[in-house]
Coordinates of C-alpha atoms in Angstrom, one line a residue:
Chain A
M198 CA -6.4 -32.0 4.1
D199 CA -9.6 -30.5 5.6
M200 CA -8.7 -27.3 7.3
R201 CA -12.3 -26.3 8.0
L202 CA -13.0 -25.2 11.6
N203 CA -16.3 -25.4 13.4
L204 CA -17.3 -22.2 15.1
P205 CA -19.2 -22.8 18.3
G206 CA -22.7 -21.2 18.3
L207 CA -22.5 -20.7 14.5
P208 CA -23.5 -24.1 12.9
D209 CA -24.3 -22.4 9.6
F210 CA -21.1 -20.5 9.3
S211 CA -17.5 -21.7 8.8
F212 CA -14.2 -20.8 7.2
K213 CA -12.8 -23.5 4.9
N214 CA -9.4 -22.7 6.2
P215 CA -8.3 -20.4 9.1
I216 CA -6.5 -17.8 7.1
L217 CA -8.4 -14.6 6.5
T218 CA -7.2 -11.2 5.4
A219 CA -7.4 -8.2 7.8
S220 CA -9.3 -5.1 7.2
G221 CA -7.3 -2.1 5.9
T222 CA -4.5 -4.3 4.6
F223 CA -6.3 -6.0 1.7
G224 CA -8.2 -3.2 0.1
Y225 CA -11.6 -4.3 -1.1
G226 CA -10.0 -7.7 -2.1
V227 CA -10.1 -6.9 -5.9
E228 CA -6.7 -5.2 -5.7
F229 CA -5.1 -8.5 -4.9
A230 CA -7.0 -10.6 -7.4
P231 CA -4.1 -10.4 -10.0
Y232 CA -1.8 -12.1 -7.5
G233 CA -3.7 -15.2 -6.5
D234 CA -7.0 -17.0 -6.3
L235 CA -9.1 -15.2 -3.7
T236 CA -11.3 -18.2 -3.3
T237 CA -8.4 -20.1 -1.7
L238 CA -8.5 -17.8 1.3
G239 CA -10.5 -18.6 4.4
G240 CA -12.2 -15.2 4.1
I241 CA -11.7 -11.6 3.2
V242 CA -12.4 -8.7 5.6
V243 CA -12.7 -5.6 3.5
K244 CA -11.5 -2.1 4.1
G245 CA -13.5 -0.4 6.8
L246 CA -16.8 1.1 5.6
S247 CA -18.7 4.1 6.8
L248 CA -22.1 5.4 5.8
A249 CA -20.7 8.4 3.9
P250 CA -17.3 8.6 2.1
R251 CA -14.4 9.6 4.3
A252 CA -11.3 11.4 3.1
G253 CA -9.2 10.1 6.0
N254 CA -6.2 11.9 7.5
P255 CA -3.6 14.1 5.9
M256 CA -0.3 12.8 4.6
P257 CA 2.0 11.3 5.7
R258 CA -0.2 8.6 7.0
I259 CA 2.1 5.6 7.0
A260 CA 5.6 5.0 8.4
E261 CA 7.9 2.0 8.5
T262 CA 9.2 1.0 11.9
P263 CA 11.4 -2.0 13.0
C264 CA 9.4 -5.1 12.3
G265 CA 6.2 -3.1 11.9
M266 CA 4.5 0.0 10.6
L267 CA 2.5 2.9 11.9
N268 CA -0.6 4.1 10.1
A269 CA -3.0 6.9 10.6
V270 CA -5.0 6.5 7.4
G271 CA -8.2 7.5 9.3
L272 CA -10.6 5.1 7.6
Q273 CA -10.6 6.6 4.2
N274 CA -13.2 4.9 2.2
S275 CA -15.7 5.6 -0.6
G276 CA -18.8 4.8 1.6
V277 CA -21.0 1.7 2.0
E278 CA -23.2 2.4 -1.1
S279 CA -20.1 2.6 -3.4
F280 CA -18.8 -0.6 -1.9
I281 CA -22.0 -2.5 -2.5
T282 CA -22.5 -1.3 -6.1
E283 CA -18.9 -1.1 -7.3
K284 CA -16.7 -3.5 -5.3
L285 CA -18.8 -6.3 -3.9
P286 CA -20.0 -7.6 -7.3
K287 CA -16.4 -8.1 -8.3
L288 CA -15.7 -10.4 -5.3
P289 CA -16.3 -14.1 -5.4
W290 CA -18.6 -13.9 -2.4
R291 CA -20.5 -17.1 -3.3
E292 CA -17.2 -19.0 -2.8
L293 CA -15.8 -17.5 0.3
P294 CA -17.0 -15.3 3.2
V295 CA -16.7 -11.6 2.5
I296 CA -16.8 -9.8 5.9
A297 CA -17.7 -6.1 6.0
N298 CA -15.7 -4.2 8.5
I299 CA -17.7 -1.1 9.7
Y300 CA -17.0 2.1 11.5
A301 CA -19.4 4.8 12.7
C302 CA -19.5 7.7 15.1
D303 CA -22.4 6.5 17.4
P304 CA -24.5 3.4 18.0
G305 CA -27.3 4.7 15.9
E306 CA -25.0 5.1 12.9
F307 CA -23.5 1.7 13.5
A308 CA -27.1 0.3 13.4
E309 CA -28.0 2.1 10.2
L310 CA -24.8 0.9 8.5
T311 CA -25.5 -2.6 9.6
G312 CA -29.0 -2.4 8.3
V313 CA -27.7 -1.5 4.8
L314 CA -25.2 -4.4 4.8
A315 CA -27.6 -7.0 6.3
R316 CA -29.7 -6.8 3.2
E317 CA -26.7 -7.8 1.0
Q318 CA -26.5 -11.5 0.1
G319 CA -22.8 -11.1 -0.7
I320 CA -21.9 -10.1 2.9
A321 CA -21.3 -13.1 5.2
A322 CA -20.6 -11.4 8.4
I323 CA -20.1 -7.9 9.9
E324 CA -16.9 -7.0 11.8
V325 CA -17.4 -3.9 14.0
N326 CA -14.5 -1.6 14.4
I327 CA -14.9 -0.2 17.9
S328 CA -11.2 0.3 18.3
C329 CA -9.8 2.5 15.6
P330 CA -7.1 4.7 17.1
N331 CA -6.9 7.0 14.1
V332 CA -10.2 8.9 14.1
K333 CA -11.3 11.6 16.4
E334 CA -15.0 11.1 16.4
G335 CA -15.8 8.1 18.7
G336 CA -13.1 5.8 17.4
I337 CA -11.3 4.0 20.1
L338 CA -13.5 5.3 22.9
F339 CA -16.1 2.7 22.1
G340 CA -13.5 0.0 22.5
Q341 CA -12.1 1.2 25.7
D342 CA -15.4 1.4 27.7
A343 CA -17.3 -1.8 28.4
R344 CA -20.7 -0.2 28.5
Q345 CA -20.1 1.7 25.2
A346 CA -18.8 -1.4 23.6
A347 CA -21.9 -3.3 24.7
R348 CA -24.2 -0.5 23.4
V349 CA -22.6 -0.6 20.0
T350 CA -22.8 -4.4 19.9
E351 CA -26.5 -4.4 20.8
A352 CA -27.2 -1.8 18.2
V353 CA -25.5 -3.8 15.5
K354 CA -27.0 -7.1 16.5
R355 CA -30.5 -5.6 16.4
M356 CA -30.0 -4.8 12.7
A357 CA -27.7 -7.7 11.6
G358 CA -30.5 -10.3 11.0
D359 CA -28.8 -13.7 10.5
K360 CA -25.4 -12.2 9.7
P361 CA -22.8 -13.1 12.5
V362 CA -21.4 -10.0 14.2
I363 CA -17.7 -9.9 15.0
I364 CA -16.5 -7.3 17.4
K365 CA -12.9 -6.2 16.9
L366 CA -11.1 -5.5 20.2
S367 CA -8.5 -2.9 21.0
P368 CA -5.3 -3.8 22.9
N369 CA -5.2 -0.3 24.2
V370 CA -7.1 -1.1 27.4
T371 CA -6.2 -2.1 30.9
D372 CA -8.1 -5.4 30.8
I373 CA -9.1 -6.7 27.4
T374 CA -11.2 -9.5 28.9
T375 CA -13.6 -7.0 30.5
I376 CA -14.5 -5.6 27.1
A377 CA -14.6 -9.1 25.6
K378 CA -17.1 -10.4 28.1
A379 CA -19.2 -7.2 27.9
V380 CA -19.6 -7.6 24.1
E381 CA -20.2 -11.3 24.4
D382 CA -23.0 -10.6 26.9
A383 CA -24.4 -8.0 24.5
G384 CA -24.7 -10.7 21.8
A385 CA -21.4 -10.7 19.8
D386 CA -21.1 -13.9 17.8
M387 CA -17.3 -13.7 17.4
L388 CA -14.4 -11.5 18.5
S389 CA -11.4 -10.5 16.5
C390 CA -8.3 -9.3 18.4
I391 CA -6.3 -7.3 18.2
N392 CA -6.6 -4.0 16.4
T393 CA -3.4 -1.9 16.2
L394 CA -1.4 -0.7 19.3
S395 CA -1.3 3.1 19.7
G396 CA 2.2 4.4 18.8
M397 CA 4.2 7.1 17.3
G398 CA 7.5 7.8 15.5
V399 CA 9.6 10.9 15.2
D400 CA 12.4 12.3 13.0
I401 CA 15.3 13.8 14.9
R402 CA 16.5 15.8 11.8
T403 CA 13.2 17.4 10.9
R404 CA 12.0 17.4 14.5
K405 CA 8.6 16.3 13.1
P406 CA 6.5 13.3 13.8
L407 CA 6.5 10.6 11.1
L408 CA 2.7 10.8 10.8
A409 CA 0.8 14.0 10.2
N410 CA -1.7 12.7 12.8
V411 CA 1.3 12.4 15.2
I412 CA -0.2 9.2 16.8
G413 CA -1.1 6.1 14.8
G414 CA -1.7 2.4 15.0
L415 CA 1.3 0.1 15.2
S416 CA 1.0 -3.2 13.4
G417 CA 3.2 -6.0 12.0
P418 CA 5.4 -8.6 13.6
A419 CA 6.5 -6.1 16.3
I420 CA 3.1 -6.5 18.0
K421 CA 2.7 -10.3 17.8
P422 CA 3.6 -11.1 21.4
V423 CA 1.0 -8.6 22.6
A424 CA -1.6 -10.1 20.2
L425 CA -0.8 -13.6 21.4
R426 CA -1.3 -12.6 25.0
C427 CA -4.6 -10.9 24.2
V428 CA -5.9 -13.9 22.2
W429 CA -4.8 -16.2 25.1
Q430 CA -6.6 -14.1 27.7
V431 CA -9.7 -13.5 25.6
S432 CA -10.2 -17.0 24.4
R433 CA -10.2 -18.3 28.0
A434 CA -12.6 -15.6 29.1
V435 CA -15.4 -16.0 26.5
N436 CA -17.3 -18.9 24.9
I437 CA -17.5 -17.5 21.4
P438 CA -14.9 -17.9 18.7
V439 CA -11.9 -15.7 18.6
I440 CA -10.0 -14.6 15.4
G441 CA -6.4 -13.8 16.1
I442 CA -4.8 -10.7 14.5
G443 CA -1.4 -9.2 15.0
G444 CA 1.9 -9.6 13.2
I445 CA 1.2 -13.0 11.6
A446 CA 3.9 -13.5 9.0
S447 CA 4.4 -17.2 8.7
A448 CA 2.5 -20.6 8.9
E449 CA 4.1 -21.1 12.3
D450 CA 2.6 -17.8 13.5
V451 CA -0.9 -19.1 12.4
L452 CA -0.4 -22.2 14.5
E453 CA 0.9 -20.1 17.5
F454 CA -2.4 -18.2 17.5
M455 CA -4.4 -21.4 17.2
L456 CA -2.4 -22.9 20.1
V457 CA -3.5 -20.0 22.4
G458 CA -7.1 -20.4 21.4
A459 CA -7.8 -18.7 18.1
H460 CA -10.3 -20.3 15.7
A461 CA -8.9 -18.4 12.8
V462 CA -6.5 -15.6 12.0
Q463 CA -6.4 -12.5 9.9
V464 CA -3.3 -11.5 8.1
G465 CA -2.6 -7.8 8.0
T466 CA 0.6 -6.0 7.5
A467 CA 2.3 -9.1 6.0
N468 CA 0.2 -8.5 2.9
F469 CA 2.6 -5.7 2.2
L470 CA 5.6 -8.0 2.3
R471 CA 4.4 -9.3 -1.1
P472 CA 1.0 -9.1 -2.7
D473 CA 0.6 -12.9 -2.9
F474 CA 1.5 -13.3 0.7
S475 CA -1.9 -14.6 2.0
F476 CA -2.3 -17.0 -0.9
R477 CA 1.1 -18.5 -0.3
L478 CA 0.4 -18.7 3.4
V479 CA -2.6 -20.9 2.9
Q480 CA -0.4 -23.4 1.0
E481 CA 2.4 -23.1 3.5
F482 CA 0.0 -23.6 6.4
E483 CA -1.3 -26.9 4.9
Q484 CA 2.3 -28.0 4.3
L485 CA 3.2 -27.2 7.9
L486 CA 0.2 -29.2 9.2
Q487 CA 1.3 -32.2 7.2
K488 CA 4.9 -31.8 8.3
M489 CA 3.9 -31.6 12.0
N490 CA 1.4 -34.4 11.5
I491 CA -1.5 -32.3 12.8
T492 CA -4.7 -33.8 11.4
D493 CA -7.2 -32.3 13.8
L494 CA -7.1 -28.5 14.1
E495 CA -9.9 -28.5 16.6
E496 CA -7.9 -30.8 18.9
F497 CA -4.8 -28.6 18.5
R498 CA -6.6 -25.3 19.1
G499 CA -6.2 -24.0 22.6
S500 CA -4.0 -26.9 23.6
L501 CA -1.2 -24.7 25.1
K502 CA 0.3 -26.3 28.1
A503 CA 0.5 -23.5 30.5
Chain B
M92 CA 2.7 -20.5 -7.1
T93 CA 4.1 -18.4 -9.9
N94 CA 2.7 -15.1 -11.1
E95 CA 4.4 -13.1 -13.7
Q96 CA 3.3 -9.9 -12.0
C97 CA 5.1 -10.9 -8.7
T98 CA 8.3 -12.7 -9.3
T99 CA 11.8 -13.2 -7.9
L100 CA 14.6 -11.9 -10.2
K101 CA 18.3 -12.2 -10.0
V102 CA 20.5 -9.1 -9.8
L103 CA 22.7 -8.9 -12.8
D104 CA 24.7 -6.0 -11.5
N105 CA 24.4 -2.9 -9.4
V106 CA 26.4 -0.1 -11.0
P107 CA 27.3 3.0 -9.0
F108 CA 27.1 6.4 -10.7
G109 CA 29.3 9.3 -9.7
Q110 CA 30.7 9.9 -6.3
I111 CA 29.9 12.4 -3.5
A112 CA 32.6 12.9 -0.9
G113 CA 34.1 9.6 -2.0
E114 CA 30.8 7.7 -1.6
H115 CA 28.5 6.2 -4.1
L116 CA 24.9 7.2 -3.6
F117 CA 23.4 6.6 -7.0
F118 CA 23.0 3.2 -8.6
A119 CA 21.6 1.5 -11.7
L120 CA 20.3 -1.8 -10.5
R121 CA 20.1 -4.2 -13.4
L122 CA 17.8 -7.2 -12.9
E123 CA 16.9 -10.2 -15.1
R124 CA 14.2 -9.3 -17.5
P125 CA 10.8 -10.2 -16.1
T126 CA 8.3 -12.1 -18.3
W127 CA 5.9 -9.2 -18.6
K128 CA 4.2 -8.9 -21.8
S129 CA 4.3 -5.1 -21.9
W130 CA 5.1 -2.0 -19.9
Q131 CA 4.8 1.7 -20.4
P132 CA 7.2 4.6 -19.5
G133 CA 6.1 6.1 -16.2
Q134 CA 5.0 2.8 -14.6
F135 CA 6.9 1.6 -11.6
V136 CA 7.7 -1.6 -9.8
M137 CA 7.8 -2.6 -6.1
V138 CA 11.2 -4.2 -5.1
R139 CA 11.9 -6.1 -2.0
P140 CA 15.3 -7.9 -1.7
S141 CA 14.9 -11.5 -0.7
G142 CA 17.5 -11.1 1.9
W143 CA 15.4 -8.7 3.9
A144 CA 14.0 -10.3 7.0
L145 CA 11.1 -8.8 8.9
D146 CA 12.9 -5.8 10.3
M147 CA 12.0 -3.9 7.1
L148 CA 8.5 -4.9 5.9
W149 CA 7.8 -2.8 2.9
A150 CA 9.1 -3.2 -0.6
R151 CA 10.3 0.1 -2.2
P152 CA 8.7 1.7 -5.3
F153 CA 11.0 2.5 -8.3
S154 CA 10.1 4.0 -11.6
I155 CA 11.0 1.7 -14.4
C156 CA 14.1 3.2 -16.0
R157 CA 14.5 0.8 -18.9
V158 CA 13.5 -2.6 -20.1
S159 CA 15.5 -4.4 -22.8
N160 CA 15.4 -7.9 -24.1
R161 CA 17.9 -8.9 -21.5
D162 CA 17.2 -6.8 -18.4
L163 CA 15.1 -4.5 -16.3
V164 CA 17.0 -1.4 -15.1
L165 CA 16.0 0.7 -12.1
F166 CA 17.8 3.8 -11.0
F167 CA 17.9 4.7 -7.4
Q168 CA 19.5 7.0 -4.8
A169 CA 20.6 5.5 -1.5
V170 CA 18.9 7.9 0.7
G171 CA 16.9 6.0 3.3
R172 CA 17.1 2.8 5.4
G173 CA 15.9 0.6 2.5
T174 CA 17.8 2.1 -0.4
R175 CA 21.0 2.3 1.6
R176 CA 20.8 -1.4 2.1
M177 CA 19.9 -1.9 -1.5
A178 CA 23.2 -0.2 -2.4
S179 CA 24.9 -3.4 -1.3
L180 CA 23.0 -5.7 -3.6
K181 CA 25.4 -7.8 -5.7
S182 CA 25.3 -9.9 -8.8
G183 CA 23.4 -13.1 -8.1
D184 CA 21.4 -11.7 -5.2
E185 CA 17.6 -12.1 -5.5
V186 CA 14.9 -9.5 -5.3
L187 CA 11.1 -9.8 -5.3
V188 CA 9.6 -7.6 -7.9
W189 CA 5.9 -6.9 -8.5
G190 CA 4.6 -4.8 -11.4
P191 CA 4.5 -3.1 -13.7
L192 CA 2.2 -0.9 -11.7
G193 CA 0.3 2.3 -12.2
N194 CA -0.3 4.3 -15.3
S195 CA 2.1 5.9 -17.7
F196 CA 3.0 9.2 -19.4
E197 CA 1.1 10.3 -22.4
M198 CA 3.1 9.6 -25.6
E199 CA 2.0 11.6 -28.6
P200 CA 4.7 10.9 -31.2
D201 CA 4.1 13.9 -33.4
T202 CA 3.7 16.4 -30.5
P203 CA 6.5 18.6 -29.3
T204 CA 7.1 17.3 -25.8
L205 CA 9.1 18.9 -23.0
L206 CA 10.6 16.6 -20.4
L207 CA 11.3 18.3 -17.1
A208 CA 13.3 16.2 -14.6
G209 CA 14.3 17.1 -11.1
G210 CA 17.2 15.0 -9.7
I211 CA 16.3 11.3 -9.4
G212 CA 13.1 12.1 -11.3
I213 CA 15.1 11.6 -14.5
A214 CA 14.7 7.8 -14.1
P215 CA 11.4 7.3 -16.0
F216 CA 12.5 9.6 -18.8
V217 CA 15.2 7.2 -19.8
G218 CA 12.6 4.7 -20.8
Y219 CA 10.4 7.4 -22.3
V220 CA 13.1 8.7 -24.5
H221 CA 14.4 5.2 -25.6
T222 CA 10.9 3.9 -26.5
H223 CA 9.6 7.1 -28.2
P224 CA 9.2 6.5 -31.9
R225 CA 10.1 10.1 -32.9
P226 CA 12.7 11.3 -30.3
W227 CA 13.4 14.4 -32.3
N228 CA 10.2 15.8 -31.0
L229 CA 11.5 15.6 -27.4
H230 CA 13.5 18.1 -25.4
M231 CA 14.7 17.9 -21.8
E232 CA 15.5 20.4 -19.1
F233 CA 17.2 18.6 -16.2
G234 CA 17.7 20.2 -12.8
H235 CA 20.1 18.5 -10.4
R236 CA 22.0 19.2 -7.2
M237 CA 24.6 16.4 -7.3
P238 CA 27.3 16.2 -10.0
L239 CA 25.9 15.4 -13.4
N240 CA 27.7 12.0 -13.6
C241 CA 25.6 10.8 -10.7
Y242 CA 22.6 10.6 -13.0
P243 CA 21.8 8.6 -16.2
Y244 CA 21.8 11.9 -18.2
E245 CA 24.2 10.8 -20.9
S246 CA 21.8 8.0 -21.9
I247 CA 19.2 10.6 -22.6
N248 CA 21.4 13.3 -24.0
E249 CA 22.7 11.0 -26.7
K250 CA 19.2 10.6 -28.1
I251 CA 17.5 14.0 -27.7
M252 CA 18.3 17.7 -27.2
G253 CA 18.6 18.6 -23.6
D254 CA 20.2 21.0 -21.1
A255 CA 21.4 20.2 -17.6
H256 CA 21.1 22.8 -14.8
H257 CA 23.4 22.3 -11.8
E258 CA 21.9 23.9 -8.7
Q259 CA 24.8 24.9 -6.4
K260 CA 23.6 28.2 -5.1
P261 CA 20.1 29.9 -4.8
E262 CA 20.6 31.9 -8.0
D263 CA 21.0 28.7 -9.9
L264 CA 17.5 27.5 -8.8
A265 CA 16.0 30.9 -9.8
A266 CA 17.7 30.6 -13.2
F267 CA 16.4 27.0 -13.7
I268 CA 12.8 28.1 -12.8
D269 CA 13.1 31.0 -15.2
C270 CA 14.3 28.6 -17.9
M271 CA 11.4 26.2 -17.2
D272 CA 9.0 29.2 -17.4
K273 CA 10.2 30.1 -20.8
R274 CA 10.2 26.5 -22.1
I275 CA 6.7 25.7 -20.8
E276 CA 5.4 28.9 -22.5
E277 CA 7.1 27.9 -25.7
F278 CA 5.7 24.4 -25.7
A279 CA 2.3 25.5 -24.7
G280 CA 2.3 27.8 -27.7
Q281 CA 2.9 24.8 -29.9
N282 CA 0.1 22.9 -28.2
G283 CA 2.9 20.7 -26.9
L284 CA 3.0 18.3 -24.0
V285 CA 4.9 19.0 -20.8
L286 CA 5.9 16.0 -18.6
A287 CA 7.6 16.3 -15.3
C288 CA 9.0 14.0 -12.6
G289 CA 10.9 15.0 -9.5
P290 CA 10.5 16.0 -5.8
T291 CA 7.2 17.6 -4.8
P292 CA 8.5 21.2 -4.5
F293 CA 9.8 20.9 -8.1
L294 CA 6.5 19.5 -9.3
R295 CA 4.6 22.2 -7.5
T296 CA 6.6 24.8 -9.5
V297 CA 6.0 23.0 -12.8
Q298 CA 2.3 22.8 -12.0
Q299 CA 2.1 26.6 -11.3
L300 CA 4.0 27.4 -14.5
S301 CA 1.9 25.1 -16.6
Q302 CA -1.2 26.6 -15.2
K303 CA 0.2 30.1 -15.9
H304 CA 0.8 29.2 -19.6
N305 CA -2.2 26.9 -19.9
A306 CA 0.1 24.1 -20.9
R307 CA -1.0 20.4 -21.2
C308 CA 1.1 19.0 -18.4
Q309 CA 1.5 15.7 -16.6
L310 CA 3.2 15.2 -13.3
S311 CA 4.6 11.9 -12.0
L312 CA 4.3 11.9 -8.2
E313 CA 6.8 10.3 -5.9
T314 CA 5.6 9.2 -2.5
R315 CA 6.0 6.6 0.2
M316 CA 4.1 3.4 -0.5
A317 CA 3.6 0.2 1.4
C318 CA 1.7 -2.1 -1.1
G319 CA 1.8 -0.5 -4.5
V320 CA -1.5 -2.0 -5.5
G321 CA -4.0 0.5 -4.0
A322 CA -4.8 -1.4 -0.8
C323 CA -2.9 0.4 2.0
L324 CA -4.1 4.0 1.2
G325 CA -0.7 5.3 2.4
C326 CA 0.2 7.1 -0.8
V327 CA -2.8 9.3 -1.4
T328 CA -2.7 12.8 -3.0
K329 CA -5.4 15.4 -2.9
V330 CA -7.2 15.6 -6.2
S331 CA -9.6 18.1 -7.8
D332 CA -13.3 17.5 -8.1
D333 CA -13.2 16.1 -11.6
M334 CA -11.2 13.1 -10.2
Q335 CA -14.0 12.2 -7.8
V336 CA -15.0 9.2 -9.8
N337 CA -13.8 5.7 -10.2
G338 CA -13.8 4.9 -6.5
V339 CA -11.8 8.0 -5.4
A340 CA -13.0 8.8 -1.9
A341 CA -13.7 12.4 -0.9
G342 CA -10.9 14.1 -2.8
R343 CA -8.0 11.8 -2.2
A344 CA -6.6 9.3 -4.7
Q345 CA -4.0 6.6 -4.3
V346 CA -0.8 7.6 -6.2
C347 CA 0.0 3.9 -6.9
N348 CA -3.1 2.9 -8.8
H349 CA -4.7 6.2 -9.9
G350 CA -1.2 7.5 -10.8
P351 CA 1.7 7.9 -10.4
V352 CA 1.1 10.1 -13.5
F353 CA -1.6 12.8 -13.1
W354 CA -2.6 15.7 -15.3
A355 CA -1.4 18.8 -13.5
H356 CA -4.9 20.3 -13.2
Q357 CA -6.1 17.1 -11.4
V358 CA -3.9 17.2 -8.3
N359 CA -3.6 19.6 -5.5
L360 CA 0.0 19.6 -4.4
S361 CA -0.5 22.1 -1.6
E362 CA 0.5 20.8 1.8
D363 CA -2.3 19.4 4.0

């Protein structure tokens, strides 16, 4: 069946199905190519890119928690130029949207990074990480302050040309809709929500934190109720498409996010359940739609009776 | 969707090794043989029992101990939440396996090769010894804290010359290090190869000794992993400048897909 969704305000941009992979959990895409056909996915959001290579945080930087995981990788990446020359050519970008997730320390650097990526034919859209809890410089501060979030959005939009700009929202705020509306007003084309929740884990035997960074980002099924709540609130507050992220681990979860208003979803931590997870999810989602006799996703989307 | 690199396998049996205080902590997990075309000693697989729900998300990485025409054997110690639960796997249970992953140990058939194993680090050497075309060129020094019958040492000792060193008190550790020092010097003098696998403090010692004697030495690193395929960046190790190629970002390389085997001079095992 046709699982394509129209995206309001973006007549020239669509996902052929609503299942994308989330940044930081799918590498640069090429790592998962042996386990499935990348072109069957709705889109790939690649590992967060910065202007210069980043070493990230010290080890240990991941820890397993009940129904979730903590990470404080700290945006390790080989830099935008390395991505463009070495990774992007290996991705089937003509056949599915490859979305570049970006991180920078100030609005000027965000703009510079966007300018580099805007020239690349293989990049379909730019997702802006204003909400990473694991880096000291800037990081989550942009995502917790409406004015700062708007400044970054404006800076990126100025340089993005015709590439849609997606702002990735943090749940670590008092009112997520305030930030959502601020970045919508600043020109964001889409929103993705949510990034990880701030959390920590400790070991009573060693009396040490589980992460060298002490605090990290919690992801996985443990955060799904928070993510659903955020998508529900944000999708009612804005008029631009919302991509739901947070603990999606089944086809039913995808429908739950669409029910509360998401146009698409990104699968994150579940990619670690098995490396072919997202590929299988696309198939399972189609089977679920048939089983539930859902033929019009647009009609289903946001139809929560509340 | 079927993919020979990610497949569900049946447990043939889960054989306990030795006992500590009346409890089994070490197991040889024997699985159906995967349909892989090839594998190399030193590579590993990710294993996630099908019975695990979402309370534990990650698969667990295990060195490939042995592959025969009939089975895939993994050796593990029930030490954490996941491996403790894996200890209860029974014949007929199903596990998801992806791999073989990572690189492998050098194998130079005519070169005198010293295998240094620390505890559970003996696992990949079972496969190494059993696939080596000239095992008479191999020698093993095995340091262990639990009783010897907890480990698959017999399987190695019947093929090659080896010595086991049971660490029960601090002097035993000093004697083992002294032994490794002499052995590494001896093999370095023959332009031999030194291969090591075990916990990080053990590898750090081997690294220092190999540098002292200018020995050609490879280390197989053990670390926590979530994906096993290079995506999560949770298993990085600090690497020296000459590794800063091939997509390695700013001095840190993923153990899963740049290793798990590294030349000793390439990695920096000092704590962050």
